[in-house]
Amino acid sequence: DAGITQSPRHKVTETGTPVTLRCHQTENHRYMYWYRQDPGHGLRLIHYSYGVKDTDKGEVSDGYSVSRSKTEDFLLTLESATSSQTSVYFCAISESLRAGVTDTQYFGPGTRLTVL
Amino acid sequence: GIQVEQSPPDLILQEGANSTLRCNFSDSVNNLQWFHQNPWGQLINLFYIPSGTKQNGRLSATTVATERYSLLYISSSQTTDSGVYFCAVEPQTGANNLFFGTGTRLTVIP
């Protein structure tokens, strides 16, 4: 199994508070991703990173920011959590197969976030 | 953006039965991946299959890129096959990320 950990695994917080989720990999893969999973929507991309300090938005990026200061760590921050951000958050990693094409994605165990 | 549709949405099988899951996508892709999410929530990559056919034990997958669909075959199903199966594609145009279908929920009963 790919070495991907997420912390915390569970979190309950209140509306308006900041929250940071961490993804850590030991595979030295170039790409890292944050997804959220909600019933009826499958997985939707929030942000991704294609290298240290290189990030881009996904389809549901509003209300989220990310940072990647080291290859192995990718942080997802909810600046002011809202109830609509209650979800399960997954981190994933992949390598670059060739220019413009990524390789197999491997997922972390997920973080269940509840915003009251 | 690219549309990814999976069918059927739900499937109930008796143990030992075979099944075929389908994934249709609306645009050309660089790659296509199949994932299994087990009842504990863990997502496992099953296949990386932009085209052609691959087999892994009782599972096999076929992608016909020119016709924009992929099939996942499960033979001799077991209760451990239960969970949700997702198809995801990386479009040829745009960023290096995957777009997921909404999944097929498979329940295998003993």
PDB file of C-alpha atoms in Angstrom, chain A:
ATOM      1  CA  ASP A   1       0.000   0.000   0.000  1.00  0.00           C
ATOM      2  CA  ALA A   2       1.089   3.528  -0.782  1.00  0.00           C
ATOM      3  CA  GLY A   3       2.314   5.388   2.294  1.00  0.00           C
ATOM      4  CA  ILE A   4      -0.330   8.051   2.764  1.00  0.00           C
ATOM      5  CA  THR A   5      -1.601   9.249   6.110  1.00  0.00           C
ATOM      6  CA  GLN A   6      -4.196  11.847   6.956  1.00  0.00           C
ATOM      7  CA  SER A   7      -4.684  13.687  10.207  1.00  0.00           C
ATOM      8  CA  PRO A   8      -6.901  14.042  12.021  1.00  0.00           C
ATOM      9  CA  ARG A   9      -9.067  11.093  11.059  1.00  0.00           C
ATOM     10  CA  HIS A  10     -12.137  12.590  12.690  1.00  0.00           C
ATOM     11  CA  LYS A  11     -12.940  16.143  13.677  1.00  0.00           C
ATOM     12  CA  VAL A  12     -15.967  17.963  14.985  1.00  0.00           C
ATOM     13  CA  THR A  13     -15.847  21.732  14.919  1.00  0.00           C
ATOM     14  CA  GLU A  14     -18.138  24.713  15.083  1.00  0.00           C
ATOM     15  CA  THR A  15     -19.230  27.057  12.321  1.00  0.00           C
ATOM     16  CA  GLY A  16     -16.794  29.909  11.806  1.00  0.00           C
ATOM     17  CA  THR A  17     -13.699  28.208  13.183  1.00  0.00           C
ATOM     18  CA  PRO A  18     -10.608  27.545  11.055  1.00  0.00           C
ATOM     19  CA  VAL A  19      -9.698  23.937  10.339  1.00  0.00           C
ATOM     20  CA  THR A  20      -6.549  22.439   8.830  1.00  0.00           C
ATOM     21  CA  LEU A  21      -6.302  18.899   7.524  1.00  0.00           C
ATOM     22  CA  ARG A  22      -2.947  17.323   6.819  1.00  0.00           C
ATOM     23  CA  CYS A  23      -1.908  14.781   4.226  1.00  0.00           C
ATOM     24  CA  HIS A  24       1.509  13.157   4.478  1.00  0.00           C
ATOM     25  CA  GLN A  25       3.114  10.829   1.918  1.00  0.00           C
ATOM     26  CA  THR A  26       6.261   8.749   2.011  1.00  0.00           C
ATOM     27  CA  GLU A  27       6.282   7.915  -1.731  1.00  0.00           C
ATOM     28  CA  ASN A  28       7.879  11.119  -3.031  1.00  0.00           C
ATOM     29  CA  HIS A  29       5.125  11.466  -5.638  1.00  0.00           C
ATOM     30  CA  ARG A  30       4.859  14.727  -7.511  1.00  0.00           C
ATOM     31  CA  TYR A  31       1.081  15.163  -7.482  1.00  0.00           C
ATOM     32  CA  MET A  32      -1.119  15.473  -4.415  1.00  0.00           C
ATOM     33  CA  TYR A  33      -4.872  16.014  -4.348  1.00  0.00           C
ATOM     34  CA  TRP A  34      -7.666  16.879  -1.948  1.00  0.00           C
ATOM     35  CA  TYR A  35     -11.161  15.541  -2.642  1.00  0.00           C
ATOM     36  CA  ARG A  36     -14.407  15.696  -0.759  1.00  0.00           C
ATOM     37  CA  GLN A  37     -16.975  12.916  -0.854  1.00  0.00           C
ATOM     38  CA  ASP A  38     -20.652  13.586  -0.333  1.00  0.00           C
ATOM     39  CA  PRO A  39     -23.665  11.321  -0.865  1.00  0.00           C
ATOM     40  CA  GLY A  40     -24.858  11.440  -4.467  1.00  0.00           C
ATOM     41  CA  HIS A  41     -21.783  13.311  -5.721  1.00  0.00           C
ATOM     42  CA  GLY A  42     -18.994  10.785  -5.783  1.00  0.00           C
ATOM     43  CA  LEU A  43     -15.609  12.406  -5.236  1.00  0.00           C
ATOM     44  CA  ARG A  44     -15.014  16.004  -6.227  1.00  0.00           C
ATOM     45  CA  LEU A  45     -11.647  17.678  -6.487  1.00  0.00           C
ATOM     46  CA  ILE A  46     -11.015  20.652  -4.208  1.00  0.00           C
ATOM     47  CA  HIS A  47      -7.384  21.541  -4.978  1.00  0.00           C
ATOM     48  CA  TYR A  48      -4.330  19.762  -6.206  1.00  0.00           C
ATOM     49  CA  SER A  49      -0.579  20.283  -6.244  1.00  0.00           C
ATOM     50  CA  TYR A  50       1.899  19.466  -8.992  1.00  0.00           C
ATOM     51  CA  GLY A  51       5.000  20.320  -6.969  1.00  0.00           C
ATOM     52  CA  VAL A  52       6.271  22.235  -3.957  1.00  0.00           C
ATOM     53  CA  LYS A  53       4.465  25.594  -3.830  1.00  0.00           C
ATOM     54  CA  ASP A  54       2.623  24.722  -7.080  1.00  0.00           C
ATOM     55  CA  THR A  55      -1.117  24.349  -6.612  1.00  0.00           C
ATOM     56  CA  ASP A  56      -4.281  24.753  -8.625  1.00  0.00           C
ATOM     57  CA  LYS A  57      -8.020  24.815  -8.039  1.00  0.00           C
ATOM     58  CA  GLY A  58     -10.427  21.985  -8.608  1.00  0.00           C
ATOM     59  CA  GLU A  59     -14.157  22.059  -9.232  1.00  0.00           C
ATOM     60  CA  VAL A  60     -15.213  22.846  -5.629  1.00  0.00           C
ATOM     61  CA  SER A  61     -12.451  25.116  -4.336  1.00  0.00           C
ATOM     62  CA  ASP A  62     -14.538  27.946  -2.842  1.00  0.00           C
ATOM     63  CA  GLY A  63     -13.954  28.241   0.915  1.00  0.00           C
ATOM     64  CA  TYR A  64     -10.757  26.173   0.844  1.00  0.00           C
ATOM     65  CA  SER A  65      -7.073  26.965   0.571  1.00  0.00           C
ATOM     66  CA  VAL A  66      -4.037  24.688   0.346  1.00  0.00           C
ATOM     67  CA  SER A  67      -0.326  24.810   0.876  1.00  0.00           C
ATOM     68  CA  ARG A  68       2.574  22.557   0.006  1.00  0.00           C
ATOM     69  CA  SER A  69       5.890  23.625   1.470  1.00  0.00           C
ATOM     70  CA  LYS A  70       7.457  20.152   1.310  1.00  0.00           C
ATOM     71  CA  THR A  71       7.064  17.308  -1.173  1.00  0.00           C
ATOM     72  CA  GLU A  72       5.597  15.026   1.480  1.00  0.00           C
ATOM     73  CA  ASP A  73       2.978  17.335   3.017  1.00  0.00           C
ATOM     74  CA  PHE A  74      -0.171  18.871   1.574  1.00  0.00           C
ATOM     75  CA  LEU A  75      -2.393  20.936   3.863  1.00  0.00           C
ATOM     76  CA  LEU A  76      -6.045  21.779   3.326  1.00  0.00           C
ATOM     77  CA  THR A  77      -7.432  24.757   5.260  1.00  0.00           C
ATOM     78  CA  LEU A  78     -11.001  25.789   5.781  1.00  0.00           C
ATOM     79  CA  GLU A  79     -10.600  29.441   6.737  1.00  0.00           C
ATOM     80  CA  SER A  80     -14.042  29.688   8.366  1.00  0.00           C
ATOM     81  CA  ALA A  81     -15.844  26.363   8.423  1.00  0.00           C
ATOM     82  CA  THR A  82     -19.493  26.156   7.390  1.00  0.00           C
ATOM     83  CA  SER A  83     -22.028  23.357   7.777  1.00  0.00           C
ATOM     84  CA  SER A  84     -21.904  22.775   4.003  1.00  0.00           C
ATOM     85  CA  GLN A  85     -18.289  21.683   4.444  1.00  0.00           C
ATOM     86  CA  THR A  86     -19.319  18.710   6.541  1.00  0.00           C
ATOM     87  CA  SER A  87     -17.955  15.862   4.474  1.00  0.00           C
ATOM     88  CA  VAL A  88     -15.378  13.124   4.190  1.00  0.00           C
ATOM     89  CA  TYR A  89     -12.090  14.455   2.864  1.00  0.00           C
ATOM     90  CA  PHE A  90      -9.644  12.276   0.966  1.00  0.00           C
ATOM     91  CA  CYS A  91      -6.086  12.958   0.011  1.00  0.00           C
ATOM     92  CA  ALA A  92      -4.557  11.225  -2.990  1.00  0.00           C
ATOM     93  CA  ILE A  93      -1.153  11.046  -4.649  1.00  0.00           C
ATOM     94  CA  SER A  94       0.138  10.158  -8.071  1.00  0.00           C
ATOM     95  CA  GLU A  95       3.254  10.361 -10.142  1.00  0.00           C
ATOM     96  CA  SER A  96       3.665  11.892 -13.574  1.00  0.00           C
ATOM     97  CA  LEU A  97       3.635   9.243 -16.300  1.00  0.00           C
ATOM     98  CA  ARG A  98       4.687  11.627 -19.038  1.00  0.00           C
ATOM     99  CA  ALA A  99       4.013  15.247 -19.980  1.00  0.00           C
ATOM    100  CA  GLY A 100       0.344  15.979 -19.431  1.00  0.00           C
ATOM    101  CA  VAL A 101      -0.547  12.504 -18.158  1.00  0.00           C
ATOM    102  CA  THR A 102      -0.642  11.266 -14.578  1.00  0.00           C
ATOM    103  CA  ASP A 103      -0.232   7.732 -13.292  1.00  0.00           C
ATOM    104  CA  THR A 104      -2.310   5.645 -10.882  1.00  0.00           C
ATOM    105  CA  GLN A 105      -3.858   7.572  -7.993  1.00  0.00           C
ATOM    106  CA  TYR A 106      -3.557   6.216  -4.463  1.00  0.00           C
ATOM    107  CA  PHE A 107      -5.808   7.397  -1.678  1.00  0.00           C
ATOM    108  CA  GLY A 108      -5.352   8.068   1.984  1.00  0.00           C
ATOM    109  CA  PRO A 109      -7.782   6.721   4.611  1.00  0.00           C
ATOM    110  CA  GLY A 110      -9.924   9.869   4.739  1.00  0.00           C
ATOM    111  CA  THR A 111     -10.903  12.448   7.347  1.00  0.00           C
ATOM    112  CA  ARG A 112     -14.478  12.749   8.529  1.00  0.00           C
ATOM    113  CA  LEU A 113     -15.227  16.400   9.298  1.00  0.00           C
ATOM    114  CA  THR A 114     -18.414  17.556  10.982  1.00  0.00           C
ATOM    115  CA  VAL A 115     -19.180  21.268  11.210  1.00  0.00           C
ATOM    116  CA  LEU A 116     -21.904  22.074  13.728  1.00  0.00           C
TER     117      LEU A 116
END
